[in-house]
Steps between C-alpha positions, in 0.01 A plus 500: 500500500796681664345838415176394671690389811694829516179705475342287772799556729486877444127512578553290813785729614294817448205357689726389784665840517166680502379275777816560702475874463139510615514218758462605861733389774343403834691474828383347822503711820814315611673570169401867518649528845834349402520694172520832691348698214479879471255672266439854374229680306606609153499878446623737232791735553727730305755303303809671357656274242880486478702433189834322544776594256879494468739761369844661506593810699654788305615852582231769507578689179343818636774500765791403275742760367747482213801721571691635199716807427342770283838580343793284397754445778777282642442327835759635745360347820257210552330532837256205494460162328216253442305388810611803707227680691491875437323804641330782316759761402796262534780532244517192276789601274707801394576580138709748302360634176661724239152570365384620840820695548443684173137569592610643834770711335242633255273586792778688682581692182133591456481602867803728462356664188165550672663666799694736267191598303304546823766737635516688168120527487493653848778746409344612170156534660650746752675699228182505293308659785767777509470550124863401439435212254267467207184293523630268228789404725258415782289284267807312379618427855155380602491268199844357583387446860188308394703283261756420771224417748328264254832329420574453871157347560552260210839388640349459846223279365751282316690448826178419681426232238836337573386441857658792685290660772441875528737506797774331298449735207520810719820369662681436170691830503653410837639153407640502145728204583195269506335617181484153341395302812148377567333229710234234452261522796247247632147645481358249752574274794547153353735230379732502199355217293728558200840667468655491154802731534856508633754771570657644186207401280368751246123535523293642217218742571197295606696177550370311807746491788276372782152368568369574847189330637288594797398157634255626763234357270522240222285379215370144483423408140231230471303331222126475567301229317222646286246270665563669838503865388147555631625419851754784528516874449759776523551603863452149638701411810772236461700283740845396380714211622868435419721205591744714701226604745261206549194586703560873460264644237576831332220736407437639155239647268404405145602822326421428136387247242649466153326612185539181295449130569785263417353296215706189583460481878161679512617710793502873570798669662443653842726719714493492879680767703658343810614698805862418593587748773703244699704402193433124512394479136729520196444526125508158334337314789232243420181570697158349560210742533138481608287781355165589655213469254142616481286480813152349492262322733488124477439191708816413691570189706804399706748289308465232769140440387595401146623154409595369160453180311698508179456846354160555662434699820235419761365613835274317744166670559360435847132404462428430867436183696847368413443525125753656263496557127824506294453795265696558179633857462648733244768698684751781449856553616574474872599826672589531869356151576166591341360354178243685285201291389375557145219245512372207705415683825253765607500756780368349823616146436673326790828328420764306690838672544669271755485119492470493120756220464300284743180556303677428172617165636145407606362614165748296297442198726127526433557502124587861420776598263 
């Protein structure tokens, strides 16, 4: 018996709901005048969907530099520390290296030998033209010259690999007191994000001393739900908001999408490049982002036209002569005070956009939902 009653109640509810959805609302001329209604004709327009995500700002790895000595050395002077701003070409630290000193000494020795063989080659060539020396002597001197030149070039390349410039290498013969000294130089304008050394510390070749980041642009790492992947594409424009600058959006671009979906969260990693020329953004910040999606034509109505009852959305169609029809809709996500209509309306329909609350009250009073 209870099952029968429950089924009867469900049928009654469905019939009542169907009646309410299709029932017309009629207003008298006096009611129309006081309601102060405004209507529009439904049209289609381009609708660019927007996907809302959250993420964490990180340094742009393409603009981050790891600074390390190419030879072992002891830090003799520390010029900067973490969080300092630096300019391109600025000295970060000075080091003394026995390894570098030996390499420079070997270069100077090779340079001296080359100069001697070059002088001897010139002298013997002159004597050979006068017939004073044998040809075998000339061949031997030329061979010694070529060997000395190759050895000098090898020593020069080794010095170049240690980080010395051509100018520094050429000036070695004039400053033997500084043979073992070299500097770590900033390759960019930026900020020292990491400094791991102190004066007197021995650094191994390749051991990181500093990390320098150019923060003129940052990365925003986001996770995009698989169900929304069709809405976005690489190159999409993004608007970023952070708590430290409410109401001030930052502009970015979706640079790349990951190559593998996270099996647990069913999301795909995305990377947004964010311009930060005024320096208001910092790595580690939490950010909200709105990414522009695909653009298509769809029916769009002002948000003021749509009213809700429970989880259902309606508009009032204006039928003329004071008659209005509450119409159930399937809608999309609101963007810029406009709501896309998936079903329930057609182009050319007239709907109410102002005075909706007044009509809703009349409708419910007359037996609507």
